[in-house]
C-alpha positions as a printed Julia matrix, in Angstrom:
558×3 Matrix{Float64}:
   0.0    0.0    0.0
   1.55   3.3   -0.86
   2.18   6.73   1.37
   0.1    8.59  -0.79
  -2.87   6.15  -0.82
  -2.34   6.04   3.22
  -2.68   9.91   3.36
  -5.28  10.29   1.53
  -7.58   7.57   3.42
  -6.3    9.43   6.46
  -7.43  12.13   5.29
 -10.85  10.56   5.22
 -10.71   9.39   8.79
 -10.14   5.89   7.09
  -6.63   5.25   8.11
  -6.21   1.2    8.11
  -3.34  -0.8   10.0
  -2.23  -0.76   6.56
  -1.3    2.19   6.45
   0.24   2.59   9.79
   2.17  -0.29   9.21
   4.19   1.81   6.94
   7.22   2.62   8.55
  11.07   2.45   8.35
  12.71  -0.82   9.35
  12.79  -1.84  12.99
  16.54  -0.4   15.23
  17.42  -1.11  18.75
  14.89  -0.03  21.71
  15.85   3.44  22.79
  17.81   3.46  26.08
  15.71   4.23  29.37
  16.58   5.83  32.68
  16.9    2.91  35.6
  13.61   1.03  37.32
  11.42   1.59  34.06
  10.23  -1.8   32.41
   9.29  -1.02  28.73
   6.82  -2.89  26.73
   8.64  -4.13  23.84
   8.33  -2.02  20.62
  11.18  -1.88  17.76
  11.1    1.46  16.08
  13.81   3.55  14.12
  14.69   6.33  15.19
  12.95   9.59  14.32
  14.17  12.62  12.35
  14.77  15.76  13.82
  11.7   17.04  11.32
   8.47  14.01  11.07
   5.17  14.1   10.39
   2.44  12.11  11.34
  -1.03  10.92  10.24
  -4.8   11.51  11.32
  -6.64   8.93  12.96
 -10.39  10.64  13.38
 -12.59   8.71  15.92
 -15.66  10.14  17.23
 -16.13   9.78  21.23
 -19.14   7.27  21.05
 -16.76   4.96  19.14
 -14.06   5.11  21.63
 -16.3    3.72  24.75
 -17.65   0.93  22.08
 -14.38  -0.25  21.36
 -12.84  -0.26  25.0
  -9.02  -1.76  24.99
  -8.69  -3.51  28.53
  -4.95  -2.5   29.11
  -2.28  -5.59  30.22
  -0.13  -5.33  33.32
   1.33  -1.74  33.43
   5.16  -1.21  34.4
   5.73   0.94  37.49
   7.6    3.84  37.91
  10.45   2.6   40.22
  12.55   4.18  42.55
  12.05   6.96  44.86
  13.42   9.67  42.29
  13.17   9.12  38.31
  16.54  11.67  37.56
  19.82  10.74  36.16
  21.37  11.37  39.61
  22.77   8.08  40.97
  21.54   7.0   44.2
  24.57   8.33  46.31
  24.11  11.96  44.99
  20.72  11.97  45.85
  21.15  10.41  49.38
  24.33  13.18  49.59
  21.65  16.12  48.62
  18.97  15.05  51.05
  21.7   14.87  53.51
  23.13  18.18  53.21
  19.12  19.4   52.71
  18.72  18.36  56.22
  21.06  20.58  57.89
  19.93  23.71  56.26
  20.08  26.93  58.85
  17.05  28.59  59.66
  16.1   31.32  57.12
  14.24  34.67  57.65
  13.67  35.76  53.77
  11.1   33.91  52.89
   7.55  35.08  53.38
   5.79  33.17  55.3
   1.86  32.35  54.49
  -0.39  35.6   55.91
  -2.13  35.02  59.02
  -5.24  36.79  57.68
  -7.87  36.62  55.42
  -7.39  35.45  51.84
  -9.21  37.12  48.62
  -9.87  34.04  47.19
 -12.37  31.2   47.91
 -13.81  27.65  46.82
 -16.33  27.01  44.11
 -17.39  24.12  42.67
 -15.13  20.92  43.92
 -15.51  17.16  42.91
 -13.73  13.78  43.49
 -11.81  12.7   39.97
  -9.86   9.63  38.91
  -8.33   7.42  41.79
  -6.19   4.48  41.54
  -9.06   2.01  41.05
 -10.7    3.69  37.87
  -7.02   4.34  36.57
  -5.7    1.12  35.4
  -8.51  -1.41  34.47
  -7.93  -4.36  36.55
  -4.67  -3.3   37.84
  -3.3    0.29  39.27
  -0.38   2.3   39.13
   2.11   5.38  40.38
   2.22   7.88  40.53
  -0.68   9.78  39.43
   0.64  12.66  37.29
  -2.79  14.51  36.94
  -3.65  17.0   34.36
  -6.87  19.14  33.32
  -7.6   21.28  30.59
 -10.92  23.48  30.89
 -13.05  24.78  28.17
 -16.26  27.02  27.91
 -18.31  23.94  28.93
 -16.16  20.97  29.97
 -13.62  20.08  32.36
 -11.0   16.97  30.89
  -9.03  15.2   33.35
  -6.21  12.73  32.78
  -4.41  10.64  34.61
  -1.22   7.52  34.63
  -3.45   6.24  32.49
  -7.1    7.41  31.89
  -9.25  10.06  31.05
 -12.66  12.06  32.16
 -14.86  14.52  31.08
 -17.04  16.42  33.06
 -19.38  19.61  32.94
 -18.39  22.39  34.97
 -21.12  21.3   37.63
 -18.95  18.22  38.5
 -20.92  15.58  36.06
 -18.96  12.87  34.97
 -19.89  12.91  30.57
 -17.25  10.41  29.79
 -14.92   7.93  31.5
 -12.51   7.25  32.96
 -11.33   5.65  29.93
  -8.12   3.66  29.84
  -5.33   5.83  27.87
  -4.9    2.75  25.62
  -9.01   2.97  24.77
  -8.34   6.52  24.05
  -6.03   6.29  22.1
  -6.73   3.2   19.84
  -6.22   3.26  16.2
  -2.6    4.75  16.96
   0.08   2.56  16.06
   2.86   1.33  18.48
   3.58   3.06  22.23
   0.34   4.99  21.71
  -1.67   1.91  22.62
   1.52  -0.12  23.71
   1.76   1.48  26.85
   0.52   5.85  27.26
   2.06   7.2   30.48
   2.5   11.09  31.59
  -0.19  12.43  30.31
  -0.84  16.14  29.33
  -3.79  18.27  28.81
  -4.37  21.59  27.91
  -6.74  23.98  26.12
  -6.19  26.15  23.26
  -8.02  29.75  23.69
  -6.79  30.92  20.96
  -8.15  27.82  18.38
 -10.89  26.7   20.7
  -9.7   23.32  21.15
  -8.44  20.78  23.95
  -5.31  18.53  23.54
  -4.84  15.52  25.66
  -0.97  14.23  24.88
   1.08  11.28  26.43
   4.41   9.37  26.43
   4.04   6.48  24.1
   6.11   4.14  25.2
   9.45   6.67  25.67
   9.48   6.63  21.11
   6.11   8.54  20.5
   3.96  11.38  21.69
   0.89  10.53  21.09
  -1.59  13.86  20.56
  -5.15  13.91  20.04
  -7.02  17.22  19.42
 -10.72  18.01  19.74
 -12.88  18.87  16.63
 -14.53  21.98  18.5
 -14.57  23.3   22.39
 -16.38  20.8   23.35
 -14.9   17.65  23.49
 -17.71  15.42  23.28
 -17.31  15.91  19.8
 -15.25  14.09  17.61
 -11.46  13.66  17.7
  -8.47  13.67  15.63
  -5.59  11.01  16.48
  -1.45  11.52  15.78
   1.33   9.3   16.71
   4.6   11.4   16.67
   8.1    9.57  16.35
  10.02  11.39  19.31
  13.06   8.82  19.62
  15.67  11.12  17.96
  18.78   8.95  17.74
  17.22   6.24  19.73
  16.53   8.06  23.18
  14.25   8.0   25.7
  11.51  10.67  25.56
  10.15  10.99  28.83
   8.21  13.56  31.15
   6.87  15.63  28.44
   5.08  19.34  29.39
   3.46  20.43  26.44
   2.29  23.85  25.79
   0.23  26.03  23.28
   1.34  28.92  21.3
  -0.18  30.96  17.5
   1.65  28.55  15.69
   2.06  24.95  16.87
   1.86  22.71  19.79
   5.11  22.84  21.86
   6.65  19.32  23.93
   9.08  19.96  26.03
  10.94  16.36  27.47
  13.87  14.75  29.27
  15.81  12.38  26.71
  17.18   9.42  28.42
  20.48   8.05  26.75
  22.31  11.8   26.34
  21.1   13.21  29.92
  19.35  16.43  28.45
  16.46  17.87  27.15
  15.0   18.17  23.96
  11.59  20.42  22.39
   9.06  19.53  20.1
   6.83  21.48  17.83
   3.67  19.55  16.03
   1.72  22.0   13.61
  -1.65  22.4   15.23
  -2.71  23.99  12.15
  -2.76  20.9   10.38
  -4.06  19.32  13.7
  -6.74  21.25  13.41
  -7.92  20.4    9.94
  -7.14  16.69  10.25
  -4.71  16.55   7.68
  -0.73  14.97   7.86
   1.44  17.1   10.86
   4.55  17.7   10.77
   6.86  18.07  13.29
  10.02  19.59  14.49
  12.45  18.89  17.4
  15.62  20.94  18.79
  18.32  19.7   21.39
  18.8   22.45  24.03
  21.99  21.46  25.28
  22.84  20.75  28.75
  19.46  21.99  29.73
  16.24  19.11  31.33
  12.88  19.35  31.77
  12.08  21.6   29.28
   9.04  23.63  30.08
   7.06  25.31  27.05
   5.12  28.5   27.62
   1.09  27.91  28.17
  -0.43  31.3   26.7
  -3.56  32.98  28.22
  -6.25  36.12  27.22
  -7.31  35.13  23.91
 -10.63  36.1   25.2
  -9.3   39.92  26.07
  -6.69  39.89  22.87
  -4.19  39.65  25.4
  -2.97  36.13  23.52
   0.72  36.72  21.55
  -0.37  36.14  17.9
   2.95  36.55  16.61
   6.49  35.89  17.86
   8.92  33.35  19.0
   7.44  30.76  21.89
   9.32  30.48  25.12
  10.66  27.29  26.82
  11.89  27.83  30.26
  14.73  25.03  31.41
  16.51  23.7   34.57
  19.86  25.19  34.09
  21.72  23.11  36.67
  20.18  19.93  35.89
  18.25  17.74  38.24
  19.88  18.65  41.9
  19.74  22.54  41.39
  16.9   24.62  42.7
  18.21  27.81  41.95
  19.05  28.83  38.15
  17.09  28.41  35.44
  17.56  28.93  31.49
  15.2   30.71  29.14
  15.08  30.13  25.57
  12.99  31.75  22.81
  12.28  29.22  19.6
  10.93  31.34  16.21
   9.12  29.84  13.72
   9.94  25.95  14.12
   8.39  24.95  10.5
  10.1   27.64   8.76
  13.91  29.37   9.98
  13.77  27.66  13.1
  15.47  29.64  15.49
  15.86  28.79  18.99
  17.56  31.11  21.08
  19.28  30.39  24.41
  18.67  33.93  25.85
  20.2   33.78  29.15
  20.43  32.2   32.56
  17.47  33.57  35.49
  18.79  33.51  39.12
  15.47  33.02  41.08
  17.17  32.92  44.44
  18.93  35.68  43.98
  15.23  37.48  43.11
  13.88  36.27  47.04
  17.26  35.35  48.59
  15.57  32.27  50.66
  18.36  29.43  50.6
  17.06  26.25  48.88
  18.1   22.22  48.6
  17.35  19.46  47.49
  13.56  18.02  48.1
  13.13  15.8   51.35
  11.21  12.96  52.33
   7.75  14.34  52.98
   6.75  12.81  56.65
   2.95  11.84  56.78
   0.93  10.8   60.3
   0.39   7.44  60.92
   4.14   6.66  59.53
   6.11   6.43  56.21
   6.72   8.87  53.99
   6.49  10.35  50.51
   9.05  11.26  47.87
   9.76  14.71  47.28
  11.71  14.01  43.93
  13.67  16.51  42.64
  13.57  20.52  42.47
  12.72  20.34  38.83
  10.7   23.57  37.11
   7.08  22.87  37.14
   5.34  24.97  35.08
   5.48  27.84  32.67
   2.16  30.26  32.53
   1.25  33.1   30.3
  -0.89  35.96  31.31
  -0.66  39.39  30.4
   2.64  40.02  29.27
   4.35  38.19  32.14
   5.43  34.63  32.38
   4.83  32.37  36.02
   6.71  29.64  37.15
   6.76  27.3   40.44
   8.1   24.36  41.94
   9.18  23.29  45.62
  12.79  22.36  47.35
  13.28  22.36  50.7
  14.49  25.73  52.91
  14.24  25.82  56.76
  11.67  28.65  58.17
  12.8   28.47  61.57
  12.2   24.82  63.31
  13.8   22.48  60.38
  13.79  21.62  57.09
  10.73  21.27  55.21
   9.6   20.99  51.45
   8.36  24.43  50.19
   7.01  25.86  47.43
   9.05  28.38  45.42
   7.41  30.76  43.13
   8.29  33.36  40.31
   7.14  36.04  37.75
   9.51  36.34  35.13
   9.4   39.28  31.92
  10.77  36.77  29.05
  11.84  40.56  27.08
  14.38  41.43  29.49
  15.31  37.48  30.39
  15.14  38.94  34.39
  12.6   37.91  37.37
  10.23  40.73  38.24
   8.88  39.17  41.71
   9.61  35.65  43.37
   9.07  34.25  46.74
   9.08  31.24  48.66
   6.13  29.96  51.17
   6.58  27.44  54.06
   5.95  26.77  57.45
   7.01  24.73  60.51
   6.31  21.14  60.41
   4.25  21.11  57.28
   5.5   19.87  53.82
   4.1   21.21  50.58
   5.21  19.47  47.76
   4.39  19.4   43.65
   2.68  22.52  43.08
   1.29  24.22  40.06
   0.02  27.66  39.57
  -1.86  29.81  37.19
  -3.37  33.76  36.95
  -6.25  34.87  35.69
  -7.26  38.07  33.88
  -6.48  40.55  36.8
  -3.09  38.92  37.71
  -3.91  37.45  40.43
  -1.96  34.41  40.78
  -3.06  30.9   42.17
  -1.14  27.92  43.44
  -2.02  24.09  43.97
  -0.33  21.49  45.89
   0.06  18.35  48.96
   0.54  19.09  52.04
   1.17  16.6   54.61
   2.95  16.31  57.91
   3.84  14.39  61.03
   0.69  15.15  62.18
  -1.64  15.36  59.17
  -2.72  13.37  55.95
  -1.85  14.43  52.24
  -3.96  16.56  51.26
  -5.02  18.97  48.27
  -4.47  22.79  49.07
  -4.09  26.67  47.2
  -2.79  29.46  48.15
  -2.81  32.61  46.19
  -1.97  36.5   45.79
  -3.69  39.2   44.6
  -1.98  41.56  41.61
  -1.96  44.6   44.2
  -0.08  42.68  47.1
   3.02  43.71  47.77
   5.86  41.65  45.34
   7.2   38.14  46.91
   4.34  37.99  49.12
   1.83  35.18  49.44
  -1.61  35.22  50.82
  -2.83  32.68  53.46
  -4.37  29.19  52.05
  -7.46  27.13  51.84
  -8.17  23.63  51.96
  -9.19  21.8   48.99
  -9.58  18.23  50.17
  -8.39  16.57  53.12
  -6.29  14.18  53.66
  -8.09  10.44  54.3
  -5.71   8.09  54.33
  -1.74   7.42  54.71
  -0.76   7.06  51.07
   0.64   3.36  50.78
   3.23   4.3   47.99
   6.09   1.65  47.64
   8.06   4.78  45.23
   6.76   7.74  43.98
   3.63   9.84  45.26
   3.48  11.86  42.15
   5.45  14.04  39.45
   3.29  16.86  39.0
  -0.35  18.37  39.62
  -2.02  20.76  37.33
  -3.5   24.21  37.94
  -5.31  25.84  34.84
  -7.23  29.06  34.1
 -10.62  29.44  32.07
 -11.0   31.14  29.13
 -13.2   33.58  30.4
 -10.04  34.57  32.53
 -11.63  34.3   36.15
 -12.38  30.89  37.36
  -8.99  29.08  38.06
  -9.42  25.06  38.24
  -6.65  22.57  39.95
  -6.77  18.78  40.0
  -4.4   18.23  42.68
  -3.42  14.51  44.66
  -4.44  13.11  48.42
  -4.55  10.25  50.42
  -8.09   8.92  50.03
  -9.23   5.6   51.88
  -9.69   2.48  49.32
  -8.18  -0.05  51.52
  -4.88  -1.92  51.35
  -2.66  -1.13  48.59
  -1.94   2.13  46.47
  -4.92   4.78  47.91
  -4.01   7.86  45.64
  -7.04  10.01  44.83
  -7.62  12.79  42.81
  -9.68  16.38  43.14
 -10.66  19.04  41.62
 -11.71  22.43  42.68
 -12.11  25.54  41.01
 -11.33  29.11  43.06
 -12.48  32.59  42.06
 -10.56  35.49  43.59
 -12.74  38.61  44.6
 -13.41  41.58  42.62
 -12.04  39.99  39.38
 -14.81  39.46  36.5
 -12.94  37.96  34.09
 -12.12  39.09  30.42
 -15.47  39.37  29.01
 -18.56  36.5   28.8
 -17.88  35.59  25.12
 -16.99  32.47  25.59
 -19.43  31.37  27.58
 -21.88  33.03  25.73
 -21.22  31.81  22.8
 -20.68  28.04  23.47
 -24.44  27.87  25.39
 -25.52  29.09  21.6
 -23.81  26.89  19.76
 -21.53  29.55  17.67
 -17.79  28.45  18.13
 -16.69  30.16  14.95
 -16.2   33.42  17.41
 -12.96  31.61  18.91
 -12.25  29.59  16.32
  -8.95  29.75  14.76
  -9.2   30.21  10.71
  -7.57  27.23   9.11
C-alpha cells in the first residue's frame, strides 16, 4: 500500500493498520533511565523534522471499542533523575542541615481574597488502570467554555463544569486506539491543555518513551469528535520521557527529558494541520545541557491579550536535576520555517527572594512512612498578560527544620530577568508538587500536597492578589483533606495541574491526596475551582457563545 494512498484515506478518517504499518525498518529499543520496564516495541529512530497521520474517531466509538490495558510497568525508585543513588542520598543529607532562614515570606495570618467554588472527586487508583493500578498519578486538566477533561497515569474524564462525569474514565490505551505502536503499547504522563486561541483541547502522552501521542478536539467541546497523531520522538534512539506540552499561534510545543544523552529536547507539532485533520509535521531541537524543558502555556485570547505573533518560550533547569536555583530561558521562532531557537540567558530566582534552597526531602505523613519529594525540577510555565509564572518546591528551613516548600516566580521573558519571586513554608508542614496559574487581573493561584507528622496528604491553594506587595503570598485554603496514609512503595506523584478558564476568572486545579480504598496504592484525585474577589474575568464571550452553539467566534481560521 503506498504513502500517498495512506494519506489520503487518512485524510478521510479511514486510516487502516495498513497504512500505519508503513514505517522504516525496525533499530534497537531506545535506552531508558533505571527502574522503568518497557513494553517491547522496535522502532527507528525519528528525524529531527516528522510528520504524522490523522486517525479521526468520534467519542461514542471510543467507549464501544474499549481496549482492557495488560499489566502496566511501574515507575520505580524513589526519584526518576539521572542522579545516581549516592548523589541523591548526599543532597537530602546536606538538605537536612539547612540553617534557619528569615527571607522567605511566610503564608499571611489573615484573610485570603480568594475562595472555593465548585469541587468534585476525579480519577483514583481504582478507575485508573482497568484491573490493575499504578504510580504515581501525574494529573492534568484542561478546561473549556463547557467541559472540564481530566487525565491521569493512564485514563481520562470529562465532566461539565457542575462536577458531572460525561465520559470515563477511559483507559489511555481505549483513548487512544487506532494509533500505532507506544500509543496503545503502553501511554504514560499524560498532558492536557486547552487552546483559547483555536478553541480546542489537547490531551498528549508518552508512548512508550518513542512517540507522543496527541489527540485534538474537533470543536470546544470535546464530546465531539477527535483527531488522532502518533509522533516519532526517539531522535537517535533516546528515551523521551516527562513531556510538558504547551500552546502557542503557531504549533503545539513538547518539552521532554531524553534518556540516553542526559538532556532535554523540544518539540513542535503544527496544530494547524491538527486542526484540519490533515498529515502534521513536526520539528524537534536539542537544548543542550538543559532538562525538563518547560514550554510557555499562553492565556487572554478572550481579552486579545494572547501573543499572535512571535517566538514561543521554553523555560529550562539550568543546573540539571539537583539545582533549585538557576534556570535557562530560551525563545524558539518559527519551528516549521527558519527555526530559530535562542538560548537567551540564565534567570537567578534565588537571587530574586534570597531564601536558601536544597534538594527536596522525604515528605513525613501521620500514621508513619513517607512520601518522595523528587527533585527541584521547574514545574510549570504560565502566560498571562505580558508576564510569564513559574513554580516548583525544594526544601528551605523557616525556623524549626527543614521542610519541602514551594518556590514561586514572575519572570518578563523581554528582558530574560525575574520581576517578583518568593518562597512559602511553614514549621512542620510539607508542601510538595505545586502548580500555579493567573487569571485576567493577575492574580496568581497555586495548587499542591501538604502533609505532615501530624496530618494526611492533602489537596491545598494558596494565592496572591496583583496589588499585594511583590514576593508575598496570601494565606491558604483547603481543597480536600487528607483520608488516608498514602501506601506508595516509590513515587507519590510528578506533577499536579493548575489551569485558568478562558473567560479569565475561574482558576481550576486537580491536585493529589490520600483517600481511603483499603490496602494497597490509595491515591485520589480532586478538583476544585477558586475565584478570587473583585475579578470578573475578560469578558462573557466564551461562555456566551458556546451555550448558543456559535464556536466560529474563537475559532482559529484554518
Amino acid at each position: 500500500m503506498s504513502l500517498r494512498f495512506c494519506a489520503l484515506a487518512a485524510f478521510v478518517f479511514l486510516l487502516t493498520a495498513g497504512c500505519a504499518s508503513q514505517a522504516p525498518e525496525p533499530a534497537a529499543t531506545p535506552s531508558k533511565p533505571s527502574g522503568r520496564e518497557l513494553v517491547a516495541r522496535q522502532v527507528a529512530p525519528a528525524a529531527e523534522r516528522g510528520f504524522a497521520y490523522p486517525v479521526h474517531r468520534r467519542l461514542d466509538e471510543l467507549t464501544s471499542a474499549v481496549v482492557v490495558p495488560g499489566p502496566r510497568p511501574q515507575k520505580e525508585g524513589r526519584i526518576e533523575s539521572s542522579l545516581r543513588e549516592d548523589e541523591i542520598i548526599a543532597l537530602q543529607e546536606q538538605a537536612s542541615r539547612l540553617p534557619a532562614d528569615s527571607a522567605f515570606q511566610p503564608l499571611g495570618a489573615g484573610g485570603v481574597d480568594f475562595s472555593l467554588g465548585t469541587n468534585f472527586d476525579s480519577i483514583d487508583v481504582t478507575e485508573c488502570c482497568g484491573s490493575g493500578d499504578l504510580n504515581p498519578p501525574d494529573p492534568e486538566l484542561a478546561v473549556g467554555p463547557g467541559h472540564v477533561v481530566a487525565a491521569v497515569n493512564a485514563s481520562v474524564e470529562i465532566y461539565t463544569l457542575d462536577g458531572t462525569s460525561v465520559f470515563g474514565p477511559t483507559p489511555l490505551e481505549t483513548f487512544y486506539s487506532g494509533l500505532p505502536g507506544g500509543c496503545t503499547a503502553f501511554p504514560f504522563d499524560p498532558n492536557a491543555i486547552y487552546d483559547e486561541l483555536g478553541g480546542r483541547f489537547i490531551v498528549g502522552a508518552d508512548g512508550n518513551g518513542t512517540s507522543y501521542c496527541v489527540a485534538v478536539s474537533d470543536t470546544s467541546n470535546p464530546l465531539d469528535g477527535w483527531t488522532f497523531y502518533d509522533f516519532a520522538v526517539n531522535v537517535n534512539g533516546e528515551f523521551f520521557d516527562y513531556p510538558h506540552i504547551g500552546v502557542g499561534h503557531d504549533a503545539v510545543y513538547v518539552g521532554s527529558n531524553m534518556f540516553g544523552v542526559g538532556s532535554g529536547r523540544v518539540f513542535a507539532f503544527d496544530k494547524t494541520a491538527m486542526y484540519a485533520g490533515q498529515m502534521a509535521q513536526s520539528v524537534s531541537q536539542a537544548i543542550g545541557a538543559n532538562t525538563t524543558p518547560q514550554p510557555l502555556k499562553l492565556h487572554g485570547a478572550a481579552d486579545g491579550s494572547f501573543p499572535t505573533s512571535g517566538p514561543h518560550y521554553i523555560l529550562t533547569s539550568r543546573g540539571g536535576f539537583g539545582n533549585p536555583d538557576t534556570f535557562g530561558l530560551f525563545s524558539w521562532d518559527d519551528p516549521f520555517g527558519t527555526n530559530t531557537l535562542t538560548d537567551l540567558g540564565t534567570l537567578d530566582i534565588q537571587a530574586a527572594h534570597g531564601v536558601t534552597l536544597g534538594f527536596p526531602v522525604e515528605s513525613p505523613q501521620q500514621g508513619g512512612g513517607s512520601i518522595a519529594g523528587n527533585d527541584p525540577r521547574g514545574l510549570d510555565f504560565e502566560y498571562r498578560n505580558g508576564s510569564s509564572w513559574m513554580t516548583m518546591h525544594a526544601s528551605c528551613n523557616p525556623g524549626s527544620g527543614t521542610v519541602n516548600c514551594i518556590q514561586w516566580a514572575e519572570i518578563d521573558t523581554a528582558t530574560v530577568s525575574v520581576v517578583q519571586a518568593g518562597v512559602f513554608a511553614t514549621d512542620d508542614e510539607f508542601r510538595i508538587f505545586p502548580d500555579l496559574a493567573v487569571n485576567a487581573c493577575g492574580d496568581a493561584l497555586i495548587g499542591y500536597t501538604k502533609t505532615s507528622a501530624t496530618s494526611l496528604p492533602g489537596v491545598y491553594v494558596a494565592g496572591r492578589k496583583a496589588a499585594d506587595s511583590q514576593g508575598s503570598m496570601q494565606g491558604e485554603i483547603e481543597i480536600k483533606a487528607g483520608e488516608s496514609v498514602a501506601n506508595e512503595p516509590d513515587r507519590w506523584g510528578d506533577y499536579t495541574s493548575m489551569t485558568v478558564s478562558p473567560d479569565g476568572k475561574t482558576l481550576w486545579y486537580l491536585g493529589e491526596y490520600g483517600k481511603t480504598l483499603g490496602a494497597g496504592r490509595n491515591w485520589g484525585t480532586y478538583i476544585g475551582s477558586v475565584t478570587f474577589a473583585d475579578c470578573e474575568g475578560s469578558t462573557t464571550i466564551f461562555q456566551d457563545n458556546f451555550e448558543s452553539g456559535n464556536t466560529s467566534a474563537w475559532s482559529l481560521e484554518l
